Coordinates of C-alpha atoms in Angstrom, one line a residue:
Chain O
M1 CA -17.0 19.2 76.8
K2 CA -13.2 19.8 77.6
L3 CA -12.9 21.7 80.7
T4 CA -10.3 24.8 80.0
P5 CA -7.6 24.9 82.4
S6 CA -9.0 28.0 84.2
K7 CA -11.6 25.6 84.9
L8 CA -9.8 23.1 86.6
A9 CA -8.1 26.0 88.4
Q10 CA -11.8 26.5 89.7
F11 CA -12.6 23.3 90.6
D12 CA -10.0 22.2 92.6
R13 CA -9.8 25.6 94.6
D14 CA -13.4 25.6 95.4
G15 CA -14.7 21.8 94.7
Y16 CA -17.4 22.7 92.6
L17 CA -18.1 23.7 89.0
F18 CA -21.7 25.5 88.0
F19 CA -23.0 25.5 84.2
P20 CA -26.3 27.0 83.9
S21 CA -28.7 25.8 81.1
L22 CA -26.2 23.0 79.7
F23 CA -29.4 21.1 79.1
T24 CA -32.2 22.7 77.0
P25 CA -36.3 22.9 78.1
E26 CA -36.8 20.1 76.0
E27 CA -34.1 17.2 77.1
T28 CA -35.4 18.1 80.5
Q29 CA -38.7 17.8 80.3
T30 CA -38.4 14.4 78.4
L31 CA -36.7 13.7 82.3
N32 CA -39.1 15.7 84.4
D33 CA -42.0 13.6 82.6
A34 CA -41.2 10.3 83.7
V35 CA -40.8 11.0 87.1
P36 CA -44.2 11.0 88.9
E37 CA -44.9 7.9 87.2
L38 CA -41.1 6.5 89.5
Y39 CA -42.3 8.2 92.4
S40 CA -45.1 6.8 92.6
R41 CA -44.0 3.2 92.5
R42 CA -44.2 1.4 96.2
E43 CA -40.5 0.2 95.8
D44 CA -38.1 0.1 98.5
Y45 CA -35.6 2.2 96.3
N46 CA -38.4 5.0 96.6
V47 CA -37.6 6.8 99.9
R48 CA -40.5 9.0 101.1
E49 CA -40.2 11.8 103.8
K50 CA -40.5 11.1 107.3
G51 CA -43.9 10.5 107.7
K52 CA -45.2 11.4 105.2
D53 CA -46.3 10.0 101.3
A54 CA -43.6 12.3 99.2
V55 CA -40.8 10.8 98.0
R56 CA -37.6 12.0 99.4
T57 CA -35.4 10.0 96.8
N58 CA -35.4 7.7 94.3
F59 CA -32.5 5.4 93.4
A60 CA -31.1 3.9 90.4
A61 CA -34.0 5.1 87.9
H62 CA -31.1 4.5 85.6
L63 CA -31.7 0.9 85.7
Y64 CA -35.5 1.0 85.0
S65 CA -36.5 4.2 83.2
A66 CA -35.3 5.0 79.8
P67 CA -34.6 8.4 79.8
F68 CA -32.8 8.5 83.1
A69 CA -30.7 5.2 81.2
K70 CA -29.7 7.9 78.6
L71 CA -28.8 10.9 81.0
G72 CA -26.6 8.4 82.8
R73 CA -24.7 8.3 79.8
H74 CA -24.8 11.6 78.5
P75 CA -21.6 13.0 77.1
R76 CA -22.4 16.6 78.9
M77 CA -22.3 15.3 82.0
I78 CA -19.8 12.7 81.6
E79 CA -16.7 13.5 79.5
P80 CA -16.0 16.7 82.2
V81 CA -15.8 13.9 85.1
Q82 CA -13.3 12.1 83.1
D83 CA -11.5 14.9 82.6
L84 CA -11.4 15.9 86.3
L85 CA -10.6 12.3 87.6
G86 CA -8.3 11.2 84.1
E87 CA -10.1 7.9 84.0
E88 CA -13.1 5.2 82.9
L89 CA -15.6 5.7 85.0
Y90 CA -19.1 3.3 86.7
M91 CA -22.3 4.8 88.5
H92 CA -21.8 4.5 91.6
Q93 CA -25.4 6.3 92.8
F94 CA -27.8 7.8 91.0
K95 CA -30.9 9.6 92.7
I96 CA -33.8 11.7 91.8
N97 CA -34.2 13.9 95.2
G98 CA -37.4 15.3 95.3
K99 CA -37.3 18.1 97.8
M100 CA -41.1 18.4 96.6
A101 CA -43.4 21.8 97.2
F102 CA -44.1 22.5 100.6
E103 CA -42.5 18.5 101.7
G104 CA -39.1 18.3 101.1
D105 CA -37.0 17.9 104.2
V106 CA -33.4 19.5 105.0
W107 CA -30.3 17.3 103.9
Q108 CA -28.0 18.0 107.4
W109 CA -24.2 18.9 106.6
H110 CA -22.1 16.4 104.6
Q111 CA -19.5 14.9 102.5
D112 CA -20.8 12.2 100.3
Y113 CA -17.3 10.0 100.2
G114 CA -17.6 9.9 104.2
T115 CA -20.6 7.5 103.8
W116 CA -19.1 6.2 100.8
L117 CA -15.9 4.7 102.5
N118 CA -17.9 4.5 105.8
D119 CA -20.7 2.0 104.5
D120 CA -19.0 0.7 100.9
L121 CA -15.4 0.9 101.4
M122 CA -14.3 3.0 98.5
P123 CA -10.9 3.4 99.0
T124 CA -10.1 6.6 97.8
E125 CA -12.2 10.1 97.0
R126 CA -11.7 9.9 93.2
A127 CA -15.3 9.8 92.4
M128 CA -17.5 12.7 91.7
N129 CA -21.0 14.1 92.3
V130 CA -23.0 15.7 89.3
A131 CA -26.3 17.3 90.3
I132 CA -28.5 18.2 87.4
F133 CA -31.5 20.5 88.3
L134 CA -34.8 19.2 86.6
D135 CA -36.7 22.1 87.8
D136 CA -35.5 25.9 88.3
V137 CA -33.6 26.4 91.6
T138 CA -34.3 29.6 93.4
E139 CA -33.1 30.8 97.2
H140 CA -37.1 29.7 98.3
N141 CA -37.0 26.0 97.4
G142 CA -34.1 24.6 99.4
P143 CA -31.3 25.2 96.9
L144 CA -27.9 23.0 97.9
M145 CA -25.5 25.0 99.9
F146 CA -21.5 24.4 99.4
I147 CA -18.5 25.5 101.5
P148 CA -16.3 26.2 99.0
G149 CA -12.6 24.6 99.5
S150 CA -13.9 22.2 102.2
H151 CA -13.0 19.5 100.1
K152 CA -9.2 20.5 101.0
K153 CA -9.1 18.7 103.9
G154 CA -10.1 15.1 103.0
V155 CA -12.7 12.8 105.0
V156 CA -13.3 14.6 108.1
D157 CA -15.4 13.3 111.4
A158 CA -18.7 12.3 110.7
K159 CA -21.4 10.2 113.1
H160 CA -24.3 9.0 111.9
D161 CA -27.4 10.6 112.6
L162 CA -30.4 8.0 112.2
T163 CA -33.2 10.2 113.2
T164 CA -33.4 14.1 111.6
T165 CA -34.7 12.8 108.9
S166 CA -35.9 9.6 107.1
Y167 CA -32.7 8.9 105.5
P168 CA -29.8 7.8 107.6
L169 CA -26.4 10.2 106.8
W170 CA -22.6 10.5 108.4
T171 CA -22.9 14.2 109.1
V172 CA -20.1 17.0 110.2
D173 CA -20.5 17.7 113.5
N174 CA -21.5 22.1 113.9
N175 CA -18.3 23.0 115.1
L176 CA -15.8 21.9 112.4
I177 CA -19.1 23.4 109.8
R178 CA -18.4 26.8 111.6
Q179 CA -14.7 26.5 111.6
L180 CA -15.2 25.8 107.4
V181 CA -17.2 28.7 106.8
Q182 CA -15.2 31.0 108.8
R183 CA -12.1 29.7 106.7
A184 CA -13.8 30.4 103.4
G185 CA -14.7 33.6 104.4
G186 CA -17.4 33.8 106.8
Q187 CA -20.6 36.2 105.9
Q188 CA -18.6 36.6 103.0
G189 CA -18.6 33.5 100.6
G190 CA -18.7 31.3 103.3
I191 CA -21.4 29.3 102.0
V192 CA -22.6 29.5 98.3
S193 CA -25.5 28.3 96.9
P194 CA -25.8 27.8 93.0
K195 CA -29.0 29.1 92.0
G196 CA -30.7 28.7 87.9
P197 CA -33.2 27.1 85.4
A198 CA -33.7 23.4 85.3
G199 CA -31.6 21.9 82.7
S200 CA -28.2 23.6 84.6
M201 CA -25.4 21.3 86.0
I202 CA -23.2 21.4 88.9
L203 CA -20.2 19.1 89.4
F204 CA -18.6 18.9 92.9
H205 CA -16.2 16.9 94.8
S206 CA -16.9 13.8 96.4
C207 CA -15.4 15.3 100.0
L208 CA -17.2 18.9 99.6
V209 CA -18.8 19.7 102.4
H210 CA -22.5 20.5 101.7
A211 CA -26.6 20.6 103.3
S212 CA -29.8 22.1 102.0
G213 CA -32.3 23.5 103.4
S214 CA -36.1 22.3 103.6
N215 CA -38.8 23.4 100.6
L216 CA -41.7 25.4 102.2
S217 CA -42.3 27.1 98.5
P218 CA -45.2 25.8 96.4
F219 CA -42.3 24.9 93.7
N220 CA -40.6 21.3 93.6
R221 CA -37.1 21.0 93.2
V222 CA -36.1 17.4 91.9
S223 CA -32.5 17.0 91.5
V224 CA -31.2 14.1 89.9
Y225 CA -27.6 13.1 91.8
L226 CA -25.2 11.1 89.8
S227 CA -22.3 9.8 91.7
L228 CA -19.5 8.8 89.2
C229 CA -16.6 6.8 90.6
A230 CA -12.9 6.3 88.6
V231 CA -13.6 2.8 88.0
S232 CA -10.3 1.7 89.4
N233 CA -11.5 3.1 92.5
H234 CA -14.5 0.9 92.9
I235 CA -16.3 -0.3 96.9
R236 CA -15.2 -3.3 98.9
R237 CA -18.1 -3.8 100.5
H238 CA -21.8 -4.4 100.0
K239 CA -22.9 -3.6 103.4
R240 CA -26.0 -1.5 101.4
P241 CA -27.7 -2.6 98.9
E242 CA -27.1 -2.6 95.4
Y243 CA -29.9 -0.2 94.6
I244 CA -28.2 2.3 96.7
A245 CA -24.4 1.6 95.9
H246 CA -24.0 0.0 92.4
R247 CA -21.4 -3.2 92.5
D248 CA -21.3 -3.4 88.3
F249 CA -18.0 -1.7 87.4
T250 CA -18.5 -2.1 83.9
P251 CA -16.8 1.5 82.4
I252 CA -19.8 3.8 81.5
T253 CA -19.5 4.4 77.3
C254 CA -21.5 7.7 76.4
L255 CA -24.4 7.8 73.8
P256 CA -24.3 10.5 71.2
D257 CA -25.2 14.3 72.3
D258 CA -28.8 14.4 71.0
C259 CA -29.5 11.3 73.2
L260 CA -32.1 12.8 75.6
L261 CA -34.5 14.0 72.3
K262 CA -33.8 10.9 70.1
D263 CA -34.3 7.1 70.4
Y264 CA -31.0 5.2 71.6
P265 CA -31.6 1.9 72.7
V266 CA -30.7 1.5 76.1
D267 CA -30.2 -1.9 78.4
L268 CA -33.0 -1.7 81.8
P269 CA -31.7 -4.5 83.8
W270 CA -34.4 -4.1 86.4
K271 CA -37.3 -3.2 84.1
D272 CA -39.0 -6.0 84.9
G273 CA -37.8 -5.6 89.1
V274 CA -34.9 -5.6 91.4
P275 CA -33.4 -8.8 91.1
A276 CA -33.1 -10.6 94.8
T277 CA -29.1 -10.7 95.0
A278 CA -29.0 -7.2 94.6
L279 CA -31.4 -6.9 98.3
Q280 CA -28.7 -9.1 99.4
T281 CA -25.5 -7.6 101.6
S282 CA -22.6 -8.1 103.6
S283 CA -20.6 -6.9 106.1
V284 CA -17.6 -8.3 105.2
P285 CA -14.8 -6.3 102.5
F286 CA -14.8 -8.5 99.1
D287 CA -11.3 -7.5 98.4
E288 CA -8.9 -6.2 100.1
M289 CA -8.8 -2.5 100.8
K290 CA -5.2 -2.2 100.7
K291 CA -4.6 -3.3 97.4
A292 CA -6.6 -0.3 95.9
A293 CA -5.4 2.3 97.9
Chain N
M1 CA -39.5 59.0 109.6
K2 CA -43.0 60.5 108.2
L3 CA -43.7 57.7 105.4
T4 CA -44.0 59.8 101.6
P5 CA -47.4 58.8 99.8
S6 CA -45.1 56.3 97.0
K7 CA -44.0 54.6 100.5
L8 CA -47.9 54.3 101.2
A9 CA -48.6 53.1 98.2
Q10 CA -46.0 50.6 98.3
F11 CA -47.3 49.3 101.1
D12 CA -50.7 48.9 100.3
R13 CA -49.9 47.3 97.1
D14 CA -47.0 44.9 98.7
G15 CA -48.5 44.6 102.3
Y16 CA -44.7 45.3 103.8
L17 CA -41.6 47.7 104.0
F18 CA -38.6 47.2 104.0
F19 CA -35.9 50.1 105.6
P20 CA -32.4 48.7 105.4
S21 CA -29.5 49.8 107.9
L22 CA -32.7 52.1 109.9
F23 CA -30.5 51.2 113.1
T24 CA -26.7 51.3 113.3
P25 CA -24.2 48.6 114.7
E26 CA -24.0 50.8 117.7
E27 CA -27.6 50.5 118.5
T28 CA -28.3 47.3 117.3
Q29 CA -25.5 45.9 119.8
T30 CA -26.8 47.2 122.9
L31 CA -29.7 44.6 122.2
N32 CA -27.4 41.9 121.1
D33 CA -25.7 41.9 124.6
A34 CA -28.5 41.4 126.4
V35 CA -30.2 38.3 124.3
P36 CA -27.7 35.6 125.6
E37 CA -28.6 36.2 129.4
L38 CA -32.4 36.6 128.4
Y39 CA -32.4 33.3 126.5
S40 CA -30.6 31.7 130.3
R41 CA -33.7 32.0 131.6
R42 CA -35.6 29.2 132.8
E43 CA -39.0 30.9 132.4
D44 CA -42.0 30.0 130.9
Y45 CA -41.7 32.7 128.3
N46 CA -38.8 31.2 126.8
V47 CA -40.2 28.7 124.0
R48 CA -37.7 26.8 122.8
E49 CA -37.1 24.5 119.8
K50 CA -38.7 20.8 119.6
G51 CA -36.5 18.5 121.7
K52 CA -33.3 21.3 122.0
D53 CA -32.2 23.9 124.4
A54 CA -31.6 26.7 121.6
V55 CA -34.8 29.4 122.6
R56 CA -37.2 29.4 119.3
T57 CA -38.6 32.7 120.9
N58 CA -38.8 34.9 124.0
F59 CA -41.5 36.8 124.7
A60 CA -42.1 40.2 126.6
A61 CA -38.1 41.4 126.8
H62 CA -39.9 45.1 127.1
L63 CA -41.4 44.5 130.4
Y64 CA -38.1 43.1 132.0
S65 CA -35.3 44.2 130.1
A66 CA -34.3 47.7 129.7
P67 CA -32.6 47.9 126.2
F68 CA -35.7 46.4 124.3
A69 CA -37.8 48.8 126.7
K70 CA -36.4 51.5 125.2
L71 CA -36.7 49.5 121.5
G72 CA -40.3 49.0 122.2
R73 CA -40.8 53.1 122.4
H74 CA -38.7 53.9 119.4
P75 CA -39.8 56.8 116.9
R76 CA -38.0 54.9 114.3
M77 CA -40.1 52.3 114.7
I78 CA -43.8 53.1 116.6
E79 CA -44.0 56.9 114.1
P80 CA -44.7 55.0 110.6
V81 CA -46.7 52.4 112.3
Q82 CA -48.8 55.2 113.8
D83 CA -49.0 56.5 110.7
L84 CA -50.1 54.1 108.7
L85 CA -52.7 52.9 111.1
G86 CA -54.0 56.0 111.9
E87 CA -54.2 56.1 115.8
E88 CA -52.1 55.2 118.9
L89 CA -50.9 52.2 119.4
Y90 CA -50.1 49.8 122.4
M91 CA -47.9 46.7 122.4
H92 CA -49.8 43.6 121.9
Q93 CA -46.9 41.2 121.8
F94 CA -43.0 41.1 121.4
K95 CA -40.9 38.4 120.5
I96 CA -37.2 38.3 120.2
N97 CA -37.0 35.4 118.0
G98 CA -33.5 33.4 118.1
K99 CA -33.9 31.2 114.4
M100 CA -30.5 30.1 115.9
A101 CA -27.2 28.8 114.0
F102 CA -28.2 25.3 113.2
E103 CA -31.4 25.3 115.7
G104 CA -33.4 27.4 114.5
D105 CA -36.6 25.3 113.3
V106 CA -38.9 27.0 110.6
W107 CA -42.5 29.2 110.7
Q108 CA -44.8 27.3 108.8
W109 CA -46.9 29.3 106.0
H110 CA -49.6 31.8 108.6
Q111 CA -51.1 34.8 108.8
D112 CA -50.3 36.9 112.5
Y113 CA -53.6 38.2 112.4
G114 CA -55.5 35.0 111.8
T115 CA -54.2 34.1 115.6
W116 CA -54.7 37.5 116.8
L117 CA -58.6 36.5 115.9
N118 CA -58.9 32.8 116.7
D119 CA -56.8 33.4 120.2
D120 CA -57.3 36.2 121.1
L121 CA -60.7 37.9 119.5
M122 CA -58.8 40.9 118.5
P123 CA -61.5 42.8 116.3
T124 CA -60.2 43.8 113.2
E125 CA -56.9 43.6 111.4
R126 CA -55.5 47.5 112.6
A127 CA -52.5 45.8 113.8
M128 CA -48.6 45.8 112.3
N129 CA -46.1 43.4 112.6
V130 CA -42.8 45.0 113.2
A131 CA -39.3 43.2 112.2
I132 CA -36.0 44.0 113.4
F133 CA -32.7 42.8 112.6
L134 CA -30.5 41.7 115.4
D135 CA -28.0 39.6 112.8
D136 CA -27.4 40.3 109.4
V137 CA -30.4 38.4 107.2
T138 CA -29.2 36.7 103.9
E139 CA -30.2 33.7 101.8
H140 CA -28.6 31.1 104.3
N141 CA -30.0 32.1 107.8
G142 CA -34.0 31.4 107.4
P143 CA -34.7 34.7 106.6
L144 CA -38.5 35.9 106.3
M145 CA -40.8 34.8 103.3
F146 CA -43.4 37.1 102.1
I147 CA -45.7 36.7 99.6
P148 CA -46.7 40.2 98.3
G149 CA -50.4 41.3 98.3
S150 CA -51.3 38.4 100.0
H151 CA -52.8 40.8 103.3
K152 CA -55.4 41.8 100.4
K153 CA -57.4 38.6 100.8
G154 CA -57.8 39.7 104.4
V155 CA -58.2 37.0 107.0
V156 CA -58.0 33.6 105.1
D157 CA -58.9 29.8 106.3
A158 CA -56.5 28.5 108.9
K159 CA -55.6 25.2 111.3
H160 CA -54.6 25.1 114.5
D161 CA -51.0 23.3 113.7
L162 CA -50.0 21.7 117.6
T163 CA -47.5 19.5 116.3
T164 CA -44.8 20.5 113.2
T165 CA -42.8 22.7 115.5
S166 CA -42.6 23.7 119.6
Y167 CA -45.0 26.4 119.0
P168 CA -48.4 26.3 118.1
L169 CA -49.2 28.4 115.0
W170 CA -52.7 28.7 113.0
T171 CA -51.5 27.5 109.5
V172 CA -52.5 28.6 106.2
D173 CA -53.3 25.3 103.6
N174 CA -50.9 24.7 100.5
N175 CA -53.3 25.0 97.7
L176 CA -54.7 28.5 99.1
I177 CA -50.6 29.0 99.4
R178 CA -49.9 27.8 95.7
Q179 CA -52.9 30.2 94.5
L180 CA -51.4 33.5 96.7
V181 CA -47.6 33.0 95.1
Q182 CA -48.9 32.2 91.7
R183 CA -51.4 35.3 91.8
A184 CA -48.5 37.2 93.0
G185 CA -45.9 36.5 90.3
G186 CA -45.2 32.6 90.5
Q187 CA -41.7 31.9 89.8
Q188 CA -41.4 35.7 89.2
G189 CA -42.1 37.2 92.8
G190 CA -44.4 35.1 94.4
I191 CA -42.4 35.1 97.3
V192 CA -39.7 38.0 98.3
S193 CA -37.3 38.4 101.1
P194 CA -35.7 40.6 102.4
K195 CA -32.9 40.5 103.4
G196 CA -29.8 43.0 104.5
P197 CA -27.5 43.8 107.7
A198 CA -27.9 43.8 111.5
G199 CA -30.5 46.8 112.2
S200 CA -33.1 46.6 109.3
M201 CA -36.5 46.8 109.6
I202 CA -39.6 45.9 108.1
L203 CA -43.1 46.6 108.6
F204 CA -45.8 44.1 107.6
H205 CA -49.2 43.9 107.3
S206 CA -50.9 41.7 109.9
C207 CA -52.9 39.9 107.3
L208 CA -49.5 39.5 105.1
V209 CA -49.1 35.5 104.3
H210 CA -45.4 34.6 105.7
A211 CA -43.2 31.6 106.6
S212 CA -39.2 31.0 107.6
G213 CA -37.2 28.3 106.4
S214 CA -35.0 26.5 109.1
N215 CA -31.4 28.2 109.5
L216 CA -29.4 25.2 108.7
S217 CA -25.8 27.9 108.6
P218 CA -23.3 29.0 111.6
F219 CA -25.2 32.2 112.0
N220 CA -28.1 33.1 113.9
R221 CA -30.7 35.1 112.5
V222 CA -32.0 36.8 116.1
S223 CA -34.6 39.5 115.7
V224 CA -37.2 41.4 117.3
Y225 CA -40.5 41.1 116.1
L226 CA -43.3 43.8 117.8
S227 CA -46.7 43.6 116.9
L228 CA -48.3 46.7 117.6
C229 CA -52.3 47.6 117.6
A230 CA -54.8 50.5 117.1
V231 CA -55.4 51.4 121.0
S232 CA -59.3 51.4 119.5
N233 CA -58.9 47.5 118.2
H234 CA -57.8 46.1 121.8
I235 CA -58.0 42.1 122.1
R236 CA -61.1 41.3 124.0
R237 CA -60.2 37.5 125.4
H238 CA -57.3 36.7 127.5
K239 CA -57.2 33.2 126.5
R240 CA -53.4 33.2 126.4
P241 CA -51.0 34.2 129.2
E242 CA -50.2 38.0 129.0
Y243 CA -46.6 37.6 128.3
I244 CA -47.7 36.3 124.9
A245 CA -50.7 38.6 124.6
H246 CA -50.7 41.9 126.2
R247 CA -53.4 43.1 128.0
D248 CA -52.2 46.8 128.7
F249 CA -53.6 49.1 126.3
T250 CA -52.3 52.2 127.4
P251 CA -50.6 54.5 124.6
I252 CA -47.2 54.0 123.6
T253 CA -45.4 57.1 124.6
C254 CA -41.9 57.6 122.8
L255 CA -38.5 58.5 123.8
P256 CA -36.0 60.5 122.2
D257 CA -34.8 59.3 118.8
D258 CA -31.0 58.4 120.7
C259 CA -32.7 55.9 123.2
L260 CA -31.0 53.1 122.5
L261 CA -27.4 54.9 123.2
K262 CA -28.2 57.0 125.9
D263 CA -29.5 56.1 129.6
Y264 CA -33.4 57.2 129.6
P265 CA -35.1 55.7 132.4
V266 CA -37.9 53.1 131.5
D267 CA -40.6 51.3 133.2
L268 CA -39.5 47.6 133.5
P269 CA -43.1 46.0 135.6
W270 CA -41.6 42.6 135.5
K271 CA -37.9 43.0 136.6
D272 CA -38.5 40.9 139.0
G273 CA -40.9 38.5 137.0
V274 CA -44.0 37.7 135.9
P275 CA -47.0 38.3 138.0
A276 CA -49.0 35.3 138.7
T277 CA -52.2 37.6 137.4
A278 CA -50.2 37.3 133.9
L279 CA -51.0 33.3 134.1
Q280 CA -54.2 33.4 134.7
T281 CA -56.7 32.9 131.2
S282 CA -59.6 32.7 130.2
S283 CA -61.8 31.6 127.1
V284 CA -64.8 34.4 128.1
P285 CA -64.8 37.4 125.8
F286 CA -64.6 40.7 128.5
D287 CA -66.1 42.7 125.7
E288 CA -68.5 42.5 123.1
M289 CA -67.0 42.0 120.1
K290 CA -69.9 44.2 117.9
K291 CA -68.7 46.8 120.0
A292 CA -65.2 47.3 118.7
A293 CA -66.6 45.8 115.1

């Protein structure tokens, strides 16, 4: 899974790379099978859609579910990100987003790094988003929309939207979206939506501006979103609970390539519940930003 | 604009026909140019998106705007519908739907005839929907979604949804949508979204189940939706204001094919305002359903 120079150039230009069918149906099945039980739990780490019972996002499954713990250490996912960031990684955030049939709501236009900077005091953008499809993604079930090249703008202005959906998000102003889409080609390529079968993977830059529509179709669009951060770039504040922004900066060690299909022992530190300390938050930086910047 | 036997067979099977670029850019421009002023009017016939100023739908522009009055009598639109229904037509409903950039909200899964039956006592399904794109329609600005063949089910159960959006709609149950999509091919063709340039036209059966997603893109998706009813099948109740469900059952006479580009005199009966009688409603049928059925 070494990235070729042409792939590296493509990532630099567009801000994302798409790997259709990177995981086999057998591999994704082991993950899919675990989702309904995880979503059924009445825990803070399951955020439900506004006014509905459908799960919008589940946090931190890699700490309490064996299949997802193995995915979080999968070499097909970790190695290319290490290549791109040139450093060891830790898991900053781990989500299983539902976007369930009929119920899945929009994600407004945003940059992930905007939130990590504003909320978590992550010093720089040296972190990467990974999306892994657990269901087929089509034009009808709310695919991701990217504005190619928008990561080149760095961090852009955002405002904290607490009302549109059930989940607070730092969102980008419509006028800026209009400009970025125009610059990326307008109606010709200014917005792209990678679509493909379950098991496909997208790597995307933490400053890439993205959104996704609602899912009115009868097909779920469950995806895992992993946010991997360079260890030296770890967050400096615990303003959000640990299940949303992790506090263990130990470098990830990969499991073998067949880990999703075989038994490998994995640590599940939260298998008996989320520790009380994970819910403690503080608005005070625990280290000086300037040390890392 | 005669429909070939193969087009007629396709309509019978799928419930819709798509005509890309049926109107030229010059023709659609005359319509587009008139929209902002119409949308700016503070009138009951402009329904705005829930909690927003953006227009969701404008009603009855053919009665007070010359370009739209001409579109309502255009032979490229009227003649194929006359072919399909085998009878003279009147205008049951005329809408310019906004689905504006960033603001356009969803339309839930529904059949149009369900509403016409439940609200207006239209005796049978002998009425046709026409969509004419005034903007390019892409995967990103909330295209229509059809379930091919769903018109064959006739009128299906629906419930009156008064809360999801700003506009009350008789919507179809999720379980039935799931079945209809499965029957139509599931992930392979169970939902289709005709997309194309401004000036494209779709004819679709009044029982065809359809929906559309929100528009998060910076591109408007303004479309005209005309609902043409066989004269003998006219509505039997005035439960809704006349700007929503028309009460003039006079057969439409076509203008020449070049009418959008040349001056032709057209009647604009509501050019000085909506008459008070148009707002009067009654829940009593004014004719016996059985006479027409």
